[in-house]
PDB file of C-alpha atoms (C1' of nucleotides) in Angstrom:
ATOM      1  CA  MET A  20     -21.001   2.581   5.135  1.00 95.00           C
ATOM      2  CA  ARG A  21     -19.430   3.993   8.034  1.00 97.00           C
ATOM      3  CA  TYR A  22     -16.880   6.755   8.927  1.00 98.00           C
ATOM      4  CA  TRP A  23     -13.996   6.773  11.113  1.00 98.00           C
ATOM      5  CA  LEU A  24     -11.302   8.945  12.521  1.00 98.00           C
ATOM      6  CA  PHE A  25      -7.599   7.574  12.448  1.00 98.00           C
ATOM      7  CA  LYS A  26      -4.865   9.408  14.705  1.00 98.00           C
ATOM      8  CA  SER A  27      -1.575   9.510  13.589  1.00 97.00           C
ATOM      9  CA  GLU A  28       1.624  11.686  14.770  1.00 97.00           C
ATOM     10  CA  PRO A  29       2.867  13.391  11.598  1.00 96.00           C
ATOM     11  CA  GLU A  30       6.462  12.793  12.720  1.00 95.00           C
ATOM     12  CA  THR A  31       5.666   9.120  12.407  1.00 95.00           C
ATOM     13  CA  TYR A  32       3.208   8.919   9.536  1.00 97.00           C
ATOM     14  CA  SER A  33       1.778  11.924   7.865  1.00 97.00           C
ATOM     15  CA  ILE A  34      -0.917  12.476   5.354  1.00 98.00           C
ATOM     16  CA  ASP A  35       2.044  13.124   3.111  1.00 97.00           C
ATOM     17  CA  ASP A  36       3.499   9.694   3.558  1.00 98.00           C
ATOM     18  CA  LEU A  37       0.089   8.263   2.898  1.00 98.00           C
ATOM     19  CA  ALA A  38      -0.260  10.119  -0.304  1.00 98.00           C
ATOM     20  CA  LYS A  39       3.111   8.677  -1.243  1.00 98.00           C
ATOM     21  CA  ASP A  40       2.261   5.247  -0.324  1.00 98.00           C
ATOM     22  CA  ARG A  41      -1.186   5.520  -1.583  1.00 98.00           C
ATOM     23  CA  THR A  42      -2.179   2.364   0.411  1.00 98.00           C
ATOM     24  CA  THR A  43      -0.859   1.303   3.995  1.00 98.00           C
ATOM     25  CA  PHE A  44      -1.581  -1.225   6.573  1.00 98.00           C
ATOM     26  CA  TRP A  45      -2.631   0.637   9.769  1.00 97.00           C
ATOM     27  CA  ASP A  46      -0.613  -1.455  12.213  1.00 96.00           C
ATOM     28  CA  GLY A  47       0.495  -0.623  15.876  1.00 95.00           C
ATOM     29  CA  VAL A  48      -2.858  -0.351  17.402  1.00 96.00           C
ATOM     30  CA  ARG A  49      -2.579  -1.759  20.965  1.00 95.00           C
ATOM     31  CA  ASN A  50      -5.639  -0.653  22.749  1.00 95.00           C
ATOM     32  CA  TYR A  51      -8.555  -3.006  22.750  1.00 95.00           C
ATOM     33  CA  GLN A  52     -11.154  -0.585  22.179  1.00 95.00           C
ATOM     34  CA  ALA A  53      -9.537   0.755  19.102  1.00 96.00           C
ATOM     35  CA  ARG A  54      -8.860  -3.024  17.886  1.00 96.00           C
ATOM     36  CA  ASN A  55     -12.498  -3.706  18.199  1.00 95.00           C
ATOM     37  CA  LEU A  56     -13.348  -0.821  16.120  1.00 96.00           C
ATOM     38  CA  LEU A  57     -11.030  -1.766  13.422  1.00 97.00           C
ATOM     39  CA  ARG A  58     -12.331  -5.030  13.327  1.00 96.00           C
ATOM     40  CA  GLU A  59     -15.616  -3.173  12.324  1.00 97.00           C
ATOM     41  CA  ASP A  60     -14.386  -1.321   9.406  1.00 97.00           C
ATOM     42  CA  LYS A  61     -15.560  -2.182   6.117  1.00 98.00           C
ATOM     43  CA  PRO A  62     -14.009  -1.625   2.461  1.00 98.00           C
ATOM     44  CA  GLY A  63     -15.276   1.739   1.564  1.00 98.00           C
ATOM     45  CA  ASP A  64     -15.800   3.151   4.906  1.00 98.00           C
ATOM     46  CA  GLY A  65     -14.504   6.528   5.022  1.00 98.00           C
ATOM     47  CA  VAL A  66     -11.778   7.625   7.247  1.00 98.00           C
ATOM     48  CA  LEU A  67     -10.654  11.075   8.491  1.00 98.00           C
ATOM     49  CA  PHE A  68      -6.813  11.288   8.670  1.00 98.00           C
ATOM     50  CA  TYR A  69      -5.941  13.388  11.896  1.00 98.00           C
ATOM     51  CA  HIS A  70      -2.607  14.610  12.728  1.00 98.00           C
ATOM     52  CA  SER A  71      -2.161  14.238  16.516  1.00 97.00           C
ATOM     53  CA  ASN A  72       0.752  15.935  18.492  1.00 96.00           C
ATOM     54  CA  ALA A  73       0.749  18.652  15.867  1.00 96.00           C
ATOM     55  CA  ALA A  74       0.509  22.475  16.020  1.00 95.00           C
ATOM     56  CA  PRO A  75      -2.374  22.364  15.916  1.00 95.00           C
ATOM     57  CA  PRO A  76      -3.777  18.906  15.967  1.00 97.00           C
ATOM     58  CA  ALA A  77      -6.088  18.789  12.903  1.00 98.00           C
ATOM     59  CA  VAL A  78      -7.931  16.652  10.519  1.00 98.00           C
ATOM     60  CA  VAL A  79      -5.923  16.886   7.417  1.00 98.00           C
ATOM     61  CA  GLY A  80      -7.086  14.395   4.897  1.00 98.00           C
ATOM     62  CA  VAL A  81      -9.805  11.577   3.663  1.00 98.00           C
ATOM     63  CA  ALA A  82      -8.839   8.067   3.094  1.00 98.00           C
ATOM     64  CA  GLN A  83     -11.010   4.959   2.643  1.00 98.00           C
ATOM     65  CA  VAL A  84     -10.800   1.570   4.043  1.00 98.00           C
ATOM     66  CA  ALA A  85      -9.274  -0.600   1.155  1.00 98.00           C
ATOM     67  CA  LYS A  86      -9.421  -4.024   3.243  1.00 98.00           C
ATOM     68  CA  ALA A  87     -11.076  -5.358   6.153  1.00 97.00           C
ATOM     69  CA  ALA A  88      -8.954  -6.387   9.230  1.00 97.00           C
ATOM     70  CA  GLU A  89      -6.342  -8.771   9.319  1.00 97.00           C
ATOM     71  CA  PRO A  90      -3.878  -9.818  11.960  1.00 97.00           C
ATOM     72  CA  ASP A  91      -1.187  -7.237  12.667  1.00 96.00           C
ATOM     73  CA  PRO A  92       1.953  -8.881  11.663  1.00 96.00           C
ATOM     74  CA  THR A  93       4.075  -6.564  13.830  1.00 95.00           C
ATOM     75  CA  GLN A  94       2.577  -8.495  16.965  1.00 94.00           C
ATOM     76  CA  PHE A  95       4.748 -11.636  16.082  1.00 94.00           C
ATOM     77  CA  ASP A  96       7.964  -9.833  15.152  1.00 93.00           C
ATOM     78  CA  LYS A  97      10.386  -9.834  17.666  1.00 89.00           C
ATOM     79  CA  ARG A  98      12.205  -7.001  16.115  1.00 90.00           C
ATOM     80  CA  SER A  99       9.223  -4.785  16.071  1.00 91.00           C
ATOM     81  CA  CYS A 100       8.541  -2.038  18.830  1.00 91.00           C
ATOM     82  CA  TYR A 101       4.925  -3.537  18.557  1.00 93.00           C
ATOM     83  CA  PHE A 102       5.800  -7.094  19.497  1.00 92.00           C
ATOM     84  CA  ASP A 103       3.600  -8.792  21.806  1.00 92.00           C
ATOM     85  CA  PRO A 104       4.968 -11.975  23.242  1.00 89.00           C
ATOM     86  CA  ASP A 105       1.532 -12.975  24.603  1.00 90.00           C
ATOM     87  CA  SER A 106      -0.375 -12.836  21.462  1.00 91.00           C
ATOM     88  CA  PRO A 107      -1.227 -16.537  20.236  1.00 90.00           C
ATOM     89  CA  THR A 108      -0.494 -16.985  16.758  1.00 90.00           C
ATOM     90  CA  SER A 109      -3.536 -19.141  16.543  1.00 89.00           C
ATOM     91  CA  ASN A 110      -5.648 -16.303  17.992  1.00 90.00           C
ATOM     92  CA  PRO A 111      -4.039 -13.025  17.048  1.00 94.00           C
ATOM     93  CA  ARG A 112      -4.837 -10.359  19.606  1.00 94.00           C
ATOM     94  CA  TRP A 113      -4.002  -7.341  17.338  1.00 96.00           C
ATOM     95  CA  TRP A 114      -5.589  -6.417  13.984  1.00 97.00           C
ATOM     96  CA  GLY A 115      -5.156  -3.702  11.565  1.00 97.00           C
ATOM     97  CA  VAL A 116      -6.863  -2.643   8.280  1.00 98.00           C
ATOM     98  CA  THR A 117      -5.397  -1.397   5.123  1.00 98.00           C
ATOM     99  CA  ILE A 118      -6.579   2.201   4.121  1.00 98.00           C
ATOM    100  CA  ARG A 119      -6.030   4.062   0.630  1.00 98.00           C
ATOM    101  CA  PHE A 120      -5.267   7.591   0.330  1.00 98.00           C
ATOM    102  CA  GLU A 121      -7.950   9.625  -1.172  1.00 98.00           C
ATOM    103  CA  ARG A 122      -7.120  13.188  -0.757  1.00 98.00           C
ATOM    104  CA  ARG A 123      -5.776  15.897   1.426  1.00 98.00           C
ATOM    105  CA  LEU A 124      -8.291  18.476   2.696  1.00 98.00           C
ATOM    106  CA  SER A 125      -8.041  21.861   0.959  1.00 97.00           C
ATOM    107  CA  ARG A 126      -7.403  23.145   4.296  1.00 97.00           C
ATOM    108  CA  ALA A 127      -6.684  21.554   7.669  1.00 97.00           C
ATOM    109  CA  VAL A 128      -9.500  21.895  10.125  1.00 98.00           C
ATOM    110  CA  GLY A 129      -7.655  22.449  13.478  1.00 98.00           C
ATOM    111  CA  LEU A 130      -8.848  20.848  16.914  1.00 98.00           C
ATOM    112  CA  PRO A 131      -9.541  24.450  18.164  1.00 97.00           C
ATOM    113  CA  GLU A 132     -11.828  24.979  15.270  1.00 97.00           C
ATOM    114  CA  LEU A 133     -13.788  21.654  15.686  1.00 98.00           C
ATOM    115  CA  LYS A 134     -14.181  22.563  19.353  1.00 97.00           C
ATOM    116  CA  ASP A 135     -15.777  25.650  18.459  1.00 96.00           C
ATOM    117  CA  ILE A 136     -18.630  23.907  16.243  1.00 97.00           C
ATOM    118  CA  PRO A 137     -21.499  23.478  18.168  1.00 96.00           C
ATOM    119  CA  ALA A 138     -22.661  20.181  16.095  1.00 96.00           C
ATOM    120  CA  LEU A 139     -19.473  18.670  16.934  1.00 97.00           C
ATOM    121  CA  GLN A 140     -19.616  18.530  20.668  1.00 96.00           C
ATOM    122  CA  GLU A 141     -20.611  15.016  20.856  1.00 96.00           C
ATOM    123  CA  MET A 142     -17.579  13.837  18.697  1.00 97.00           C
ATOM    124  CA  VAL A 143     -15.576  11.147  20.461  1.00 97.00           C
ATOM    125  CA  LEU A 144     -12.510  13.289  19.498  1.00 97.00           C
ATOM    126  CA  LEU A 145     -13.630  15.982  21.872  1.00 97.00           C
ATOM    127  CA  ASN A 146     -14.726  13.637  24.803  1.00 95.00           C
ATOM    128  CA  ARG A 147     -12.516  10.648  25.012  1.00 94.00           C
ATOM    129  CA  SER A 148      -8.750  10.872  25.173  1.00 93.00           C
ATOM    130  CA  ARG A 149      -6.329   8.294  23.874  1.00 94.00           C
ATOM    131  CA  LEU A 150      -8.372   6.765  21.253  1.00 96.00           C
ATOM    132  CA  SER A 151      -6.556   6.551  18.106  1.00 97.00           C
ATOM    133  CA  VAL A 152      -9.349   4.962  16.186  1.00 97.00           C
ATOM    134  CA  GLN A 153     -12.779   6.144  16.755  1.00 97.00           C
ATOM    135  CA  PRO A 154     -16.281   6.440  15.062  1.00 97.00           C
ATOM    136  CA  VAL A 155     -17.418   9.419  13.291  1.00 98.00           C
ATOM    137  CA  THR A 156     -21.192   9.803  12.511  1.00 98.00           C
ATOM    138  CA  ALA A 157     -22.217  10.830   8.947  1.00 98.00           C
ATOM    139  CA  THR A 158     -23.378  14.244  10.054  1.00 98.00           C
ATOM    140  CA  GLN A 159     -19.920  14.921  11.824  1.00 98.00           C
ATOM    141  CA  TRP A 160     -18.122  13.681   8.617  1.00 98.00           C
ATOM    142  CA  ARG A 161     -20.340  16.010   6.327  1.00 98.00           C
ATOM    143  CA  ILE A 162     -19.550  19.162   8.955  1.00 98.00           C
ATOM    144  CA  ILE A 163     -15.997  18.711   9.149  1.00 98.00           C
ATOM    145  CA  ILE A 164     -15.516  17.967   5.181  1.00 98.00           C
ATOM    146  CA  GLY A 165     -17.634  21.158   4.831  1.00 97.00           C
ATOM    147  CA  ALA A 166     -15.610  23.377   7.190  1.00 97.00           C
ATOM    148  CA  ALA A 167     -12.707  22.440   4.884  1.00 96.00           C
ATOM    149  CA  ALA A 168     -14.122  23.675   1.817  1.00 89.00           C
TER     150      ALA A 168
ATOM    151  C1'  DG B  15       8.178  19.805  29.106  1.00 61.65           C
ATOM    152  C1'  DC B  16       4.242  19.100  31.772  1.00 61.65           C
ATOM    153  C1'  DC B  17       0.608  17.033  33.153  1.00 61.65           C
ATOM    154  C1'  DA B  18      -4.288  14.983  32.843  1.00 61.65           C
ATOM    155  C1'  DA B  19      -6.705  11.175  31.248  1.00 61.65           C
ATOM    156  C1'  DC B  20      -6.975   6.699  31.315  1.00 61.65           C
ATOM    157  C1'  DG B  21      -5.522   1.589  30.251  1.00 61.65           C
ATOM    158  C1'  DT B  22      -2.816  -2.162  32.012  1.00 61.65           C
ATOM    159  C1'  DT B  23      -0.258  -4.675  35.264  1.00 61.65           C
ATOM    160  C1'  DG B  24       0.265  -7.173  39.335  1.00 61.65           C
ATOM    161  C1'  DG B  25       0.050  -7.510  44.650  1.00 61.65           C
ATOM    162  C1'  DC B  26      -3.000  -8.785  47.928  1.00 61.65           C
TER     163       DC B  26
ATOM    164  C1'  DG C  11     -12.078  -8.508  42.628  1.00 61.65           C
ATOM    165  C1'  DC C  12      -9.997  -4.305  44.075  1.00 61.65           C
ATOM    166  C1'  DC C  13      -6.798  -0.853  43.612  1.00 61.65           C
ATOM    167  C1'  DA C  14      -2.215   1.230  43.611  1.00 61.65           C
ATOM    168  C1'  DA C  15       1.416   1.921  40.787  1.00 61.65           C
ATOM    169  C1'  DC C  16       3.000   2.692  36.427  1.00 61.65           C
ATOM    170  C1'  DG C  17       3.075   3.626  31.512  1.00 61.65           C
ATOM    171  C1'  DT C  18       1.340   5.841  27.491  1.00 61.65           C
ATOM    172  C1'  DT C  19      -1.240   9.340  24.913  1.00 61.65           C
ATOM    173  C1'  DG C  20      -1.931  13.519  23.362  1.00 61.65           C
ATOM    174  C1'  DG C  21      -3.198  18.666  24.068  1.00 61.65           C
ATOM    175  C1'  DC C  22      -1.147  22.685  25.647  1.00 61.65           C
TER     176       DC C  22
END
DNA sequence: GCCAACGTTGGC
DNA sequence: GCCAACGTTGGC
């Protein structure tokens, strides 16, 4: 079992939206590195739900991968803002996974707080900008969940 | 709103 | 294949 962190702008799709929907297909990822990571996701993997462009940005909840990667239908939808005319239907370029809401953290763990935890200094979140799906180690996961307790 | 990081595009 | 221009992400 592996762990991931998914970023979402709460104004677009928040942890409350996921709590209401229970499951959602994570579409719209249009970055190859994030796409490759999505394709490694397996059912049961843990997902930290992160609010980006928030004040402060924060890990706010936990979800799990409910279904492995499938082609993202929005890439073939001309009316979608995620439409990609160059993606071949026979060999889809963009993929997404289905995630299931698990719980809100009892307390959001903000980015400034994450930056202050020495054991988290190697987190991808703190070292690579603009990657909306990223791996989290088991240790990092445990520390963040613990910080919210 | 600003701007740094950084991925993508396209001319050459 | 290089790299400048450009667009987007996302923290502040």
